[in-house]
mmCIF file of C-alpha atoms in Angstrom:
data_model
loop_
_atom_site.group_PDB
_atom_site.id
_atom_site.type_symbol
_atom_site.label_atom_id
_atom_site.label_comp_id
_atom_site.label_asym_id
_atom_site.label_seq_id
_atom_site.Cartn_x
_atom_site.Cartn_y
_atom_site.Cartn_z
ATOM 1 C CA UNK A 1170 8.550 -21.594 -19.889
ATOM 2 C CA UNK A 1171 5.380 -20.079 -18.330
ATOM 3 C CA UNK A 1172 4.858 -19.262 -14.664
ATOM 4 C CA UNK A 1173 1.356 -19.195 -13.157
ATOM 5 C CA UNK A 1174 0.914 -16.038 -11.081
ATOM 6 C CA UNK A 1175 -1.568 -15.924 -8.176
ATOM 7 C CA UNK A 1176 -4.512 -14.263 -9.756
ATOM 8 C CA UNK A 1177 -8.163 -13.830 -8.826
ATOM 9 C CA UNK A 1178 -8.877 -16.475 -11.379
ATOM 10 C CA UNK A 1179 -6.656 -19.544 -10.936
ATOM 11 C CA UNK A 1180 -7.396 -20.750 -14.415
ATOM 12 C CA UNK A 1181 -5.732 -17.752 -15.970
ATOM 13 C CA UNK A 1182 -1.893 -18.290 -16.712
ATOM 14 C CA UNK A 1183 0.338 -15.255 -17.116
ATOM 15 C CA UNK A 1184 3.850 -15.317 -18.425
ATOM 16 C CA UNK A 1185 6.573 -13.547 -16.481
ATOM 17 C CA UNK A 1186 8.850 -11.642 -18.878
ATOM 18 C CA UNK A 1187 12.422 -12.894 -19.006
ATOM 19 C CA UNK A 1188 14.006 -10.061 -21.150
ATOM 20 C CA UNK A 1189 14.604 -6.445 -20.583
ATOM 21 C CA UNK A 1190 12.251 -5.624 -23.484
ATOM 22 C CA UNK A 1191 9.572 -7.869 -21.991
ATOM 23 C CA UNK A 1192 9.825 -6.084 -18.606
ATOM 24 C CA UNK A 1193 9.717 -2.622 -20.233
ATOM 25 C CA UNK A 1194 6.576 -3.692 -22.309
ATOM 26 C CA UNK A 1195 4.910 -4.988 -19.220
ATOM 27 C CA UNK A 1196 5.680 -1.817 -17.291
ATOM 28 C CA UNK A 1197 4.466 0.372 -20.143
ATOM 29 C CA UNK A 1198 1.129 -1.340 -19.978
ATOM 30 C CA UNK A 1199 0.888 -1.021 -16.216
ATOM 31 C CA UNK A 1200 1.668 2.723 -16.427
ATOM 32 C CA UNK A 1201 -0.592 3.349 -19.281
ATOM 33 C CA UNK A 1202 -3.493 1.394 -17.802
ATOM 34 C CA UNK A 1203 -3.042 3.289 -14.510
ATOM 35 C CA UNK A 1204 -3.217 6.624 -16.258
ATOM 36 C CA UNK A 1205 -6.359 5.702 -18.097
ATOM 37 C CA UNK A 1206 -8.107 4.227 -15.008
ATOM 38 C CA UNK A 1207 -7.393 7.334 -12.958
ATOM 39 C CA UNK A 1208 -8.565 9.597 -15.700
ATOM 40 C CA UNK A 1209 -11.733 7.829 -16.860
ATOM 41 C CA UNK A 1210 -12.600 5.099 -14.210
ATOM 42 C CA UNK A 1211 -12.059 1.412 -14.451
ATOM 43 C CA UNK A 1212 -15.321 0.502 -16.247
ATOM 44 C CA UNK A 1213 -14.858 3.113 -19.049
ATOM 45 C CA UNK A 1214 -11.451 1.887 -20.114
ATOM 46 C CA UNK A 1215 -11.165 -1.062 -22.501
ATOM 47 C CA UNK A 1216 -8.242 -3.228 -23.375
ATOM 48 C CA UNK A 1217 -8.197 -1.463 -26.819
ATOM 49 C CA UNK A 1218 -7.967 1.823 -25.045
ATOM 50 C CA UNK A 1219 -4.918 0.656 -23.121
ATOM 51 C CA UNK A 1220 -3.231 -0.774 -26.187
ATOM 52 C CA UNK A 1221 -3.840 2.425 -28.144
ATOM 53 C CA UNK A 1222 -2.354 4.415 -25.309
ATOM 54 C CA UNK A 1223 0.597 2.142 -24.540
ATOM 55 C CA UNK A 1224 1.287 0.734 -28.077
ATOM 56 C CA UNK A 1225 1.639 -2.906 -28.775
ATOM 57 C CA UNK A 1226 -1.207 -5.416 -28.899
ATOM 58 C CA UNK A 1227 -3.883 -7.002 -26.780
ATOM 59 C CA UNK A 1228 -1.884 -10.208 -26.968
ATOM 60 C CA UNK A 1229 0.645 -8.711 -24.666
ATOM 61 C CA UNK A 1230 -2.013 -8.030 -22.033
ATOM 62 C CA UNK A 1231 -3.342 -11.553 -22.192
ATOM 63 C CA UNK A 1232 0.187 -12.820 -22.103
ATOM 64 C CA UNK A 1233 1.320 -10.950 -19.029
ATOM 65 C CA UNK A 1234 -1.816 -10.344 -17.124
ATOM 66 C CA UNK A 1235 -4.479 -12.816 -18.369
ATOM 67 C CA UNK A 1236 -7.273 -10.269 -18.663
ATOM 68 C CA UNK A 1237 -8.362 -6.794 -17.499
ATOM 69 C CA UNK A 1238 -8.914 -7.891 -13.868
ATOM 70 C CA UNK A 1239 -5.551 -9.468 -13.792
ATOM 71 C CA UNK A 1240 -3.990 -6.241 -15.151
ATOM 72 C CA UNK A 1241 -5.697 -4.184 -12.397
ATOM 73 C CA UNK A 1242 -4.423 -6.517 -9.740
ATOM 74 C CA UNK A 1243 -0.893 -6.246 -11.122
ATOM 75 C CA UNK A 1244 -1.186 -2.464 -11.094
ATOM 76 C CA UNK A 1245 -2.188 -2.691 -7.399
ATOM 77 C CA UNK A 1246 0.880 -4.859 -6.686
ATOM 78 C CA UNK A 1247 3.097 -2.499 -8.589
ATOM 79 C CA UNK A 1248 1.827 0.652 -6.813
ATOM 80 C CA UNK A 1249 1.909 -1.058 -3.396
ATOM 81 C CA UNK A 1250 5.586 -1.803 -3.779
ATOM 82 C CA UNK A 1251 6.197 1.935 -4.656
ATOM 83 C CA UNK A 1252 3.955 3.094 -1.811
ATOM 84 C CA UNK A 1253 5.693 1.136 0.895
ATOM 85 C CA UNK A 1254 9.274 1.403 -0.474
ATOM 86 C CA UNK A 1255 11.573 2.948 2.225
ATOM 87 C CA UNK A 1256 8.412 3.721 4.315
ATOM 88 C CA UNK A 1257 7.693 0.715 6.393
ATOM 89 C CA UNK A 1258 10.942 -1.027 6.930
ATOM 90 C CA UNK A 1259 11.570 -3.896 9.320
ATOM 91 C CA UNK A 1260 12.532 -2.777 12.859
ATOM 92 C CA UNK A 1261 16.055 -3.479 14.017
ATOM 93 C CA UNK A 1262 16.652 -2.615 17.634
ATOM 94 C CA UNK A 1263 20.396 -2.368 17.055
ATOM 95 C CA UNK A 1264 19.787 0.403 14.421
ATOM 96 C CA UNK A 1265 16.508 2.012 15.333
ATOM 97 C CA UNK A 1266 15.257 3.893 18.340
ATOM 98 C CA UNK A 1267 11.653 2.644 18.737
ATOM 99 C CA UNK A 1268 10.148 6.162 19.210
ATOM 100 C CA UNK A 1269 11.923 7.513 16.159
ATOM 101 C CA UNK A 1270 11.131 4.462 14.174
ATOM 102 C CA UNK A 1271 7.378 4.781 14.930
ATOM 103 C CA UNK A 1272 7.383 8.586 14.184
ATOM 104 C CA UNK A 1273 9.296 8.337 10.939
ATOM 105 C CA UNK A 1274 6.958 5.497 9.764
ATOM 106 C CA UNK A 1275 3.904 7.572 10.200
ATOM 107 C CA UNK A 1276 5.487 10.701 8.631
ATOM 108 C CA UNK A 1277 6.324 8.483 5.628
ATOM 109 C CA UNK A 1278 2.858 7.106 5.541
ATOM 110 C CA UNK A 1279 1.288 10.595 5.712
ATOM 111 C CA UNK A 1280 3.582 11.849 2.875
ATOM 112 C CA UNK A 1281 2.522 8.923 0.687
ATOM 113 C CA UNK A 1282 -1.328 9.207 1.231
ATOM 114 C CA UNK A 1283 -1.268 12.921 0.638
ATOM 115 C CA UNK A 1284 0.431 12.562 -2.788
ATOM 116 C CA UNK A 1285 -2.383 13.475 -5.224
ATOM 117 C CA UNK A 1286 -1.950 10.387 -7.468
ATOM 118 C CA UNK A 1287 -1.818 8.078 -4.460
ATOM 119 C CA UNK A 1288 -5.086 9.581 -3.106
ATOM 120 C CA UNK A 1289 -6.784 9.126 -6.404
ATOM 121 C CA UNK A 1290 -5.599 5.615 -6.730
ATOM 122 C CA UNK A 1291 -6.866 4.797 -3.219
ATOM 123 C CA UNK A 1292 -10.371 6.025 -4.281
ATOM 124 C CA UNK A 1293 -10.152 3.893 -7.402
ATOM 125 C CA UNK A 1294 -9.111 0.826 -5.281
ATOM 126 C CA UNK A 1295 -12.093 1.354 -2.848
ATOM 127 C CA UNK A 1296 -14.481 1.626 -5.692
ATOM 128 C CA UNK A 1297 -13.261 -1.645 -7.348
ATOM 129 C CA UNK A 1298 -13.050 -3.440 -4.014
ATOM 130 C CA UNK A 1299 -16.784 -2.789 -3.398
ATOM 131 C CA UNK A 1300 -17.545 -4.703 -6.461
ATOM 132 C CA UNK A 1301 -15.073 -7.480 -6.066
ATOM 133 C CA UNK A 1302 -14.890 -9.091 -2.659
ATOM 134 C CA UNK A 1303 -11.969 -11.400 -3.598
ATOM 135 C CA UNK A 1304 -9.894 -8.343 -4.742
ATOM 136 C CA UNK A 1305 -10.816 -6.578 -1.583
ATOM 137 C CA UNK A 1306 -9.397 -9.493 0.560
ATOM 138 C CA UNK A 1307 -6.288 -9.731 -1.753
ATOM 139 C CA UNK A 1308 -5.442 -6.035 -1.439
ATOM 140 C CA UNK A 1309 -6.145 -5.932 2.305
ATOM 141 C CA UNK A 1310 -3.755 -8.827 2.950
ATOM 142 C CA UNK A 1311 -1.021 -7.220 1.026
ATOM 143 C CA UNK A 1312 -1.648 -3.573 2.089
ATOM 144 C CA UNK A 1313 -3.084 -2.744 5.507
ATOM 145 C CA UNK A 1314 -2.421 -6.190 6.921
ATOM 146 C CA UNK A 1315 1.083 -6.245 5.708
ATOM 147 C CA UNK A 1316 1.997 -2.896 7.289
ATOM 148 C CA UNK A 1317 0.202 -3.766 10.594
ATOM 149 C CA UNK A 1318 2.107 -6.984 10.844
ATOM 150 C CA UNK A 1319 5.398 -5.147 10.251
ATOM 151 C CA UNK A 1320 4.705 -2.811 13.206
ATOM 152 C CA UNK A 1321 3.526 -5.654 15.268
ATOM 153 C CA UNK A 1322 6.885 -7.313 14.728
ATOM 154 C CA UNK A 1323 8.599 -4.159 15.899
ATOM 155 C CA UNK A 1324 6.530 -4.029 19.045
ATOM 156 C CA UNK A 1325 6.997 -7.624 19.789
ATOM 157 C CA UNK A 1326 10.791 -7.305 19.366
ATOM 158 C CA UNK A 1327 10.867 -4.278 21.704
ATOM 159 C CA UNK A 1328 8.803 -6.166 24.250
ATOM 160 C CA UNK A 1329 11.237 -9.121 24.172
ATOM 161 C CA UNK A 1330 14.003 -6.773 24.787
ATOM 162 C CA UNK A 1331 12.302 -5.224 27.821
ATOM 163 C CA UNK A 1332 11.732 -1.742 26.186
ATOM 164 C CA UNK A 1333 7.953 -1.849 26.351
ATOM 165 C CA UNK A 1334 5.171 -4.108 27.446
ATOM 166 C CA UNK A 1335 2.859 -5.150 24.638
ATOM 167 C CA UNK A 1336 0.675 -8.219 25.223
ATOM 168 C CA UNK A 1337 -1.117 -7.990 21.986
ATOM 169 C CA UNK A 1338 1.210 -6.567 19.277
ATOM 170 C CA UNK A 1339 -1.206 -6.888 16.379
ATOM 171 C CA UNK A 1340 -3.952 -5.090 18.242
ATOM 172 C CA UNK A 1341 -1.572 -2.352 19.251
ATOM 173 C CA UNK A 1342 -0.386 -2.068 15.595
ATOM 174 C CA UNK A 1343 -3.974 -1.472 14.440
ATOM 175 C CA UNK A 1344 -4.297 1.233 17.182
ATOM 176 C CA UNK A 1345 -0.960 2.837 16.031
ATOM 177 C CA UNK A 1346 -2.174 3.348 12.505
ATOM 178 C CA UNK A 1347 -5.307 4.806 13.862
ATOM 179 C CA UNK A 1348 -3.187 7.892 14.648
ATOM 180 C CA UNK A 1349 -3.512 8.899 10.993
ATOM 181 C CA UNK A 1350 -7.005 7.452 10.338
ATOM 182 C CA UNK A 1351 -8.800 10.799 10.488
ATOM 183 C CA UNK A 1352 -6.343 12.343 8.165
ATOM 184 C CA UNK A 1353 -6.391 9.345 5.789
ATOM 185 C CA UNK A 1354 -10.136 9.589 5.463
ATOM 186 C CA UNK A 1355 -9.987 13.289 4.820
ATOM 187 C CA UNK A 1356 -7.591 12.641 1.926
ATOM 188 C CA UNK A 1357 -9.747 9.892 0.483
ATOM 189 C CA UNK A 1358 -12.897 11.948 0.724
ATOM 190 C CA UNK A 1359 -11.252 15.121 -0.574
ATOM 191 C CA UNK A 1360 -11.769 17.077 2.591
ATOM 192 C CA UNK A 1361 -9.179 19.835 2.936
ATOM 193 C CA UNK A 1362 -6.483 19.328 5.646
ATOM 194 C CA UNK A 1363 -6.193 22.489 7.529
ATOM 195 C CA UNK A 1364 -3.131 21.565 9.524
ATOM 196 C CA UNK A 1365 0.277 22.717 8.244
ATOM 197 C CA UNK A 1366 3.346 20.363 8.090
ATOM 198 C CA UNK A 1367 4.711 21.391 11.551
ATOM 199 C CA UNK A 1368 1.246 20.763 13.117
ATOM 200 C CA UNK A 1369 1.077 17.377 11.490
ATOM 201 C CA UNK A 1370 4.473 16.453 12.937
ATOM 202 C CA UNK A 1371 3.353 17.690 16.363
ATOM 203 C CA UNK A 1372 0.323 15.576 16.110
ATOM 204 C CA UNK A 1373 2.207 12.452 15.185
ATOM 205 C CA UNK A 1374 4.885 12.912 17.915
ATOM 206 C CA UNK A 1375 2.255 13.583 20.529
ATOM 207 C CA UNK A 1376 0.178 10.536 19.612
ATOM 208 C CA UNK A 1377 3.249 8.296 19.465
ATOM 209 C CA UNK A 1378 4.252 9.459 22.923
ATOM 210 C CA UNK A 1379 0.813 8.678 24.244
ATOM 211 C CA UNK A 1380 0.970 5.311 22.504
ATOM 212 C CA UNK A 1381 4.330 4.368 24.075
ATOM 213 C CA UNK A 1382 3.103 5.665 27.352
ATOM 214 C CA UNK A 1383 0.357 3.003 27.218
ATOM 215 C CA UNK A 1384 3.013 0.405 26.684
ATOM 216 C CA UNK A 1385 5.354 1.250 29.598
ATOM 217 C CA UNK A 1386 6.557 -1.527 31.649
ATOM 218 C CA UNK A 1387 4.843 -1.360 35.152
#
């Protein structure tokens, strides 16, 4: 039985693998295509190139992804899951101290964006997004918007429990991620980061303290 994935082209139907071998074949295509896109750029890579690199046939690409665009979107979904795994978890006031939670989330985010492969992939995504507005919206909803909402929920929960005062949690969440915006853009543009690890931690802790100060209950 086939399942229709949410793709940029709703007329394209993709089959979800139901066997271990099918999952392995799909993952191999994702990984091979990622390597080729990062090495040569999206436009320079053909489906034949991907098949020659990964093995198999183009029929598998059509079967699991629909087309080249669907394959790239699936790669973005796969890498997003890896990027945010264990990094932006839901806040639980019974398990987390808010300050520690906010600091650790930013440290995790910084470690992920400074990974060489992640930085290269972010550049690739920005390039593709400029040419495909629908893809840009799709990736924003499942990337920046997703993590902002996660932090907004944490701020809302802390507000409800009387720990802080935050009237606009989503606005504050956007402000919170602005703490690393300069460093993030340096990474994307290939500008050297001159701060060492200890200085990065000091920067994050200082900014989180200022952020929480602005949300004190008066």
